[in-house]
Coordinates of C-alpha atoms in Angstrom, one line a residue:
M1 CA 83.3 102.8 108.4
Y2 CA 86.9 103.1 109.6
T3 CA 89.1 104.3 106.9
D4 CA 92.5 103.5 108.4
I5 CA 94.4 101.9 111.2
T6 CA 93.1 102.5 114.8
G7 CA 94.1 102.2 118.4
P8 CA 97.7 101.5 119.4
E9 CA 98.8 101.4 115.8
L10 CA 97.9 105.0 115.5
L11 CA 99.9 105.9 118.6
A12 CA 102.9 104.2 117.2
H13 CA 102.6 105.4 113.6
R14 CA 105.4 107.5 112.0
G15 CA 105.3 109.1 108.6
S16 CA 107.2 107.8 105.6
V17 CA 108.2 111.3 104.3
I18 CA 112.0 111.7 103.7
E19 CA 113.4 114.9 105.0
P20 CA 115.3 116.9 102.5
D21 CA 118.8 117.9 103.5
D22 CA 118.1 121.6 102.9
F23 CA 114.7 121.7 104.5
D24 CA 115.6 124.3 107.2
R25 CA 117.6 126.3 104.7
F26 CA 114.8 126.3 102.1
W27 CA 112.4 127.8 104.6
S28 CA 114.7 130.3 106.2
T29 CA 115.6 131.6 102.8
T30 CA 112.0 131.7 101.7
L31 CA 110.9 133.6 104.8
D32 CA 113.9 135.9 104.6
Q33 CA 113.0 136.9 101.1
A34 CA 109.3 137.5 102.1
R35 CA 110.4 139.7 105.0
Q36 CA 112.4 141.9 102.7
H37 CA 109.1 143.4 101.9
P38 CA 107.6 145.5 104.8
I39 CA 104.6 143.9 106.2
D40 CA 102.7 147.1 105.5
V41 CA 99.4 146.2 107.3
E42 CA 96.4 148.2 106.2
V43 CA 93.4 148.1 108.6
D44 CA 90.2 149.7 107.5
R45 CA 87.0 149.7 109.5
A46 CA 84.2 147.7 107.9
D47 CA 80.5 148.6 108.4
T48 CA 78.8 145.3 109.1
G49 CA 75.7 146.5 111.0
L50 CA 76.8 144.4 114.0
S51 CA 76.8 145.9 117.5
T52 CA 78.7 143.4 119.5
V53 CA 81.9 143.2 117.4
D54 CA 84.0 145.6 115.4
T55 CA 85.3 144.4 112.1
Y56 CA 88.2 145.6 110.0
D57 CA 89.1 144.8 106.4
V58 CA 92.9 144.0 106.5
T59 CA 95.6 143.6 103.9
F60 CA 99.2 142.7 104.4
A61 CA 102.3 141.7 102.4
G62 CA 102.5 138.0 101.9
W63 CA 104.7 136.0 99.5
A64 CA 106.8 138.3 97.3
G65 CA 105.1 141.3 98.9
Q66 CA 101.7 140.4 97.2
R67 CA 98.7 141.8 99.0
I68 CA 96.8 139.2 101.2
R69 CA 93.2 140.0 102.5
A70 CA 91.9 139.1 105.9
W71 CA 89.2 140.0 108.2
L72 CA 90.1 141.2 111.8
T73 CA 87.1 141.0 114.1
V74 CA 87.3 142.1 117.8
P75 CA 84.8 142.7 120.6
A76 CA 83.1 146.0 120.2
G77 CA 84.9 148.9 121.8
S78 CA 88.2 146.9 122.1
T79 CA 90.4 149.9 121.6
A80 CA 90.0 150.6 125.3
D81 CA 91.1 147.1 126.2
A82 CA 93.9 146.6 123.7
P83 CA 96.2 144.9 123.2
L84 CA 94.1 141.8 123.0
P85 CA 95.1 138.1 122.8
A86 CA 94.5 136.8 119.2
V87 CA 93.5 133.8 117.2
V88 CA 95.0 133.7 113.7
E89 CA 92.8 131.3 111.6
Y90 CA 93.5 129.5 108.3
L91 CA 90.8 128.2 105.9
G92 CA 90.0 124.8 104.6
Y93 CA 90.6 123.7 100.9
G94 CA 88.7 125.7 98.3
G95 CA 87.4 128.4 100.8
G96 CA 87.9 132.1 101.0
R97 CA 87.4 134.5 103.9
G98 CA 83.8 134.9 103.0
L99 CA 81.6 137.8 104.4
A100 CA 82.6 139.7 107.4
T101 CA 79.6 138.5 109.3
E102 CA 80.3 134.8 109.0
H103 CA 83.0 134.2 111.6
L104 CA 82.1 135.6 115.0
L105 CA 82.9 133.0 117.6
W106 CA 86.4 133.9 118.6
A107 CA 85.7 137.7 118.8
S108 CA 82.6 136.9 120.8
A109 CA 84.8 135.0 123.3
G110 CA 86.9 138.2 123.8
Y111 CA 89.8 137.6 121.4
A112 CA 91.0 139.4 118.3
H113 CA 90.3 137.1 115.3
L114 CA 92.4 137.5 112.2
L115 CA 91.0 135.3 109.4
M116 CA 93.4 135.0 106.5
D117 CA 92.0 134.7 103.0
T118 CA 93.5 132.0 100.8
R119 CA 95.2 133.1 97.6
G120 CA 93.6 131.8 94.5
Q121 CA 90.9 129.8 96.3
G122 CA 87.6 131.1 97.6
S123 CA 85.3 129.6 94.9
G124 CA 84.7 126.1 96.4
W125 CA 82.5 126.8 99.4
S126 CA 83.0 130.4 100.5
V127 CA 84.0 133.6 98.7
G128 CA 87.6 134.7 98.5
D129 CA 89.1 138.1 97.6
T130 CA 92.9 137.3 97.2
P131 CA 94.2 136.3 93.7
D132 CA 97.3 134.1 93.1
P133 CA 99.3 136.2 90.6
D134 CA 102.0 133.4 90.1
G135 CA 101.3 130.8 87.4
S136 CA 102.5 127.2 87.1
G137 CA 103.3 124.4 84.7
P138 CA 100.9 121.7 83.8
S139 CA 98.7 120.6 86.7
T140 CA 95.5 118.8 87.6
G141 CA 92.4 120.7 88.6
G142 CA 92.7 122.2 92.1
F143 CA 95.9 123.4 93.8
M144 CA 97.8 120.3 94.9
T145 CA 100.0 120.0 91.7
R146 CA 100.3 123.7 90.8
G147 CA 104.0 124.3 90.4
V148 CA 104.9 120.8 91.7
E149 CA 107.9 120.7 89.4
S150 CA 110.0 122.0 92.2
P151 CA 109.7 123.3 95.8
E152 CA 110.5 126.8 94.6
T153 CA 107.6 127.0 92.3
Y154 CA 105.0 125.0 94.3
Y155 CA 101.7 126.7 95.2
Y156 CA 102.0 125.8 98.9
R157 CA 105.3 127.7 99.2
R158 CA 103.3 130.8 98.4
L159 CA 100.4 129.9 100.7
T160 CA 102.6 128.8 103.6
T161 CA 104.5 132.0 103.4
D162 CA 101.3 134.0 103.5
A163 CA 100.3 132.1 106.6
V164 CA 103.6 133.0 108.3
R165 CA 103.1 136.6 107.3
A166 CA 99.6 136.6 108.8
V167 CA 101.2 136.1 112.2
D168 CA 103.7 138.9 111.4
A169 CA 100.7 141.1 110.4
A170 CA 98.8 140.3 113.6
R171 CA 101.9 141.2 115.6
A172 CA 102.1 144.5 113.9
V173 CA 98.5 145.5 114.7
D174 CA 98.1 147.8 117.7
L175 CA 94.9 146.0 118.9
I176 CA 96.8 142.7 119.3
D177 CA 99.3 141.5 121.9
P178 CA 102.1 140.0 119.9
A179 CA 103.0 137.6 122.8
R180 CA 99.6 136.1 122.9
I181 CA 98.7 134.6 119.6
A182 CA 97.4 131.1 118.8
V183 CA 97.0 129.7 115.3
L184 CA 94.0 127.5 114.3
G185 CA 92.6 125.8 111.3
T186 CA 90.6 122.9 110.0
S187 CA 91.7 120.6 107.1
Q188 CA 94.0 122.7 104.9
G189 CA 93.8 125.3 107.6
G190 CA 95.0 122.7 110.1
G191 CA 97.9 121.9 107.8
L192 CA 98.8 125.5 107.6
A193 CA 98.7 125.9 111.4
I194 CA 101.1 123.0 111.7
A195 CA 103.5 124.5 109.2
V196 CA 103.3 127.9 111.0
S197 CA 103.9 126.2 114.4
G198 CA 107.3 124.9 113.0
L199 CA 108.2 128.2 111.3
V200 CA 107.2 130.9 113.8
D201 CA 108.6 131.3 117.3
G202 CA 106.7 132.4 120.3
L203 CA 103.2 131.1 119.5
A204 CA 101.0 130.7 122.6
G205 CA 99.0 127.7 121.1
V206 CA 98.4 125.6 118.0
F207 CA 95.0 124.1 117.1
P208 CA 95.1 121.8 114.0
R209 CA 91.7 120.2 113.4
V210 CA 91.5 117.1 111.2
P211 CA 94.6 118.5 109.4
F212 CA 95.5 118.1 105.7
L213 CA 99.0 118.2 104.2
C214 CA 100.5 115.5 106.3
D215 CA 102.4 112.3 105.3
F216 CA 101.9 112.8 101.6
P217 CA 103.5 109.5 100.7
R218 CA 101.0 107.5 102.7
A219 CA 98.0 109.8 102.1
T220 CA 98.1 109.5 98.3
V221 CA 97.9 105.7 98.3
I222 CA 95.4 104.9 101.1
T223 CA 92.6 107.3 100.0
D224 CA 90.9 108.1 96.7
A225 CA 89.3 111.2 98.1
F226 CA 90.2 114.6 96.8
P227 CA 92.3 116.7 97.3
Y228 CA 95.0 114.1 97.8
R229 CA 93.6 112.3 94.8
E230 CA 94.8 115.2 92.7
I231 CA 98.4 114.1 93.2
A232 CA 97.7 110.5 92.3
Q233 CA 95.8 111.7 89.2
Y234 CA 98.7 113.8 88.2
L235 CA 101.0 110.8 88.4
T236 CA 98.8 108.6 86.3
V237 CA 99.8 110.9 83.5
H238 CA 103.3 111.9 84.6
R239 CA 104.2 108.3 85.3
T240 CA 108.0 108.8 85.6
D241 CA 107.8 111.8 88.0
R242 CA 107.0 110.2 91.3
D243 CA 110.3 110.9 92.9
R244 CA 110.3 114.5 91.7
V245 CA 106.8 115.1 92.9
F246 CA 107.3 113.6 96.4
G247 CA 110.6 115.4 96.7
T248 CA 108.8 118.7 96.3
L249 CA 106.0 117.6 98.6
A250 CA 108.4 116.8 101.4
Y251 CA 109.1 120.5 102.0
F252 CA 105.5 121.1 102.8
D253 CA 104.7 118.0 104.8
G254 CA 103.2 118.6 108.2
V255 CA 105.3 115.8 109.7
L256 CA 108.5 117.7 109.2
H257 CA 107.1 121.1 110.3
A258 CA 105.6 119.5 113.4
A259 CA 109.0 118.1 114.5
R260 CA 110.2 121.7 114.7
A261 CA 107.4 123.1 116.8
T262 CA 107.4 123.8 120.5
A263 CA 104.1 125.6 121.4
P264 CA 101.3 123.8 123.3
S265 CA 99.0 122.1 120.8
W266 CA 95.5 120.5 120.7
W267 CA 94.8 118.3 117.7
S268 CA 91.8 116.3 116.4
T269 CA 91.3 113.5 113.9
A270 CA 88.2 111.4 112.9
L271 CA 88.4 107.7 112.4
M272 CA 85.9 107.7 109.6
D273 CA 87.6 110.5 107.7
P274 CA 88.4 109.6 104.1
T275 CA 89.8 113.0 103.2
C276 CA 92.5 113.3 105.8
P277 CA 93.0 109.7 107.0
P278 CA 93.8 109.5 110.8
S279 CA 97.2 107.8 110.3
T280 CA 98.4 110.8 108.3
V281 CA 97.2 113.1 111.1
Y282 CA 99.0 110.9 113.7
A283 CA 102.2 110.9 111.7
A284 CA 102.4 114.7 112.3
Y285 CA 101.1 114.5 115.8
N286 CA 103.5 111.9 116.8
A287 CA 106.4 113.9 115.4
Y288 CA 105.3 117.2 117.1
G289 CA 108.0 118.7 119.2
G290 CA 105.9 120.5 121.8
P291 CA 103.2 119.6 124.4
K292 CA 100.3 118.0 122.6
E293 CA 96.9 116.5 123.1
M294 CA 94.7 114.6 120.6
T295 CA 90.9 114.4 120.4
V296 CA 89.7 111.4 118.4
W297 CA 86.1 111.6 117.0
E298 CA 85.3 107.9 116.6
F299 CA 82.2 108.1 114.5
N300 CA 82.8 111.2 112.4
G301 CA 84.3 111.9 108.9
H302 CA 86.0 115.0 107.7
E303 CA 83.6 117.2 109.6
G304 CA 85.4 116.1 112.8
G305 CA 84.1 117.6 116.0
G306 CA 82.3 120.5 114.4
P307 CA 80.6 122.6 117.1
H308 CA 81.7 120.3 119.8
E309 CA 85.3 121.1 119.0
D310 CA 84.6 124.8 119.2
V311 CA 83.2 124.3 122.7
A312 CA 86.3 122.3 123.7
T313 CA 88.6 124.9 122.2
L314 CA 87.4 127.8 124.3
P315 CA 88.8 126.7 127.7
R316 CA 92.0 125.7 126.0
L317 CA 92.4 129.1 124.4
R318 CA 91.7 130.6 127.8
S319 CA 94.5 128.5 129.4
V320 CA 97.1 129.9 126.9
L321 CA 95.8 133.3 126.0
G322 CA 93.9 134.4 129.2

């Protein structure tokens, strides 16, 4: 069944997040600190046994210079055609970069594909290889309340910084054309793509699919589904901490990042999605500062458009990447 408002109400919906006065300063300081560490990209050929693509095991400096893993997959023999346009992809909640043979679509379409591992995750539905060395105060299970005591200590400060640095890393790889990079992700990955669109200049395209991390104040009271439920669960115990928690979450809300973006974007939402309710997606979409287009999957849940979305993305990528 429909989980949220529909039709004209979605098109008019605006998020309820309150923008912190120092939002831009917080992020410029965060990224300036991260970029004090050289990106130091290491690219090692991986033997996958595949003949149509070449795969590389990549590491780069993310938050605080900590090493982040990624897979770089390109069409076989691409060194002769370099530099290539690229897709930088971020993963959904709980997932890791998996095996090098799992993600072949974008390289098969002719692009360089950099798939960023997610620090501390990678045990929910695919294998991860990147730890999160930073601890946190008391939190619920999962990642939504880790370090939520302040924006400086919050888990998503580290992960969002990693996501920005993944674009920096792609731009530092000789195989990749730094002027032709699109960012893409589903759920948590879509939320990270939105954040990167507001924090990184010069992106060619942005593809947030059923994105997470948008309109926290609304999301946490209209769904009992996890991961948003982690925040409500935390507040059932930390009863007097509501303002502090939502004050922290505001710095990571896709609504505010979207308002600062300018690249062409293609979004999706699903009207039967209990995990990322469509009004939370539209809150960010309606705030987005650049060209935008929304695909609505009327009878789908959090799986969204699945393979149909891949098919629809290919000509859109071609339009912005060539």
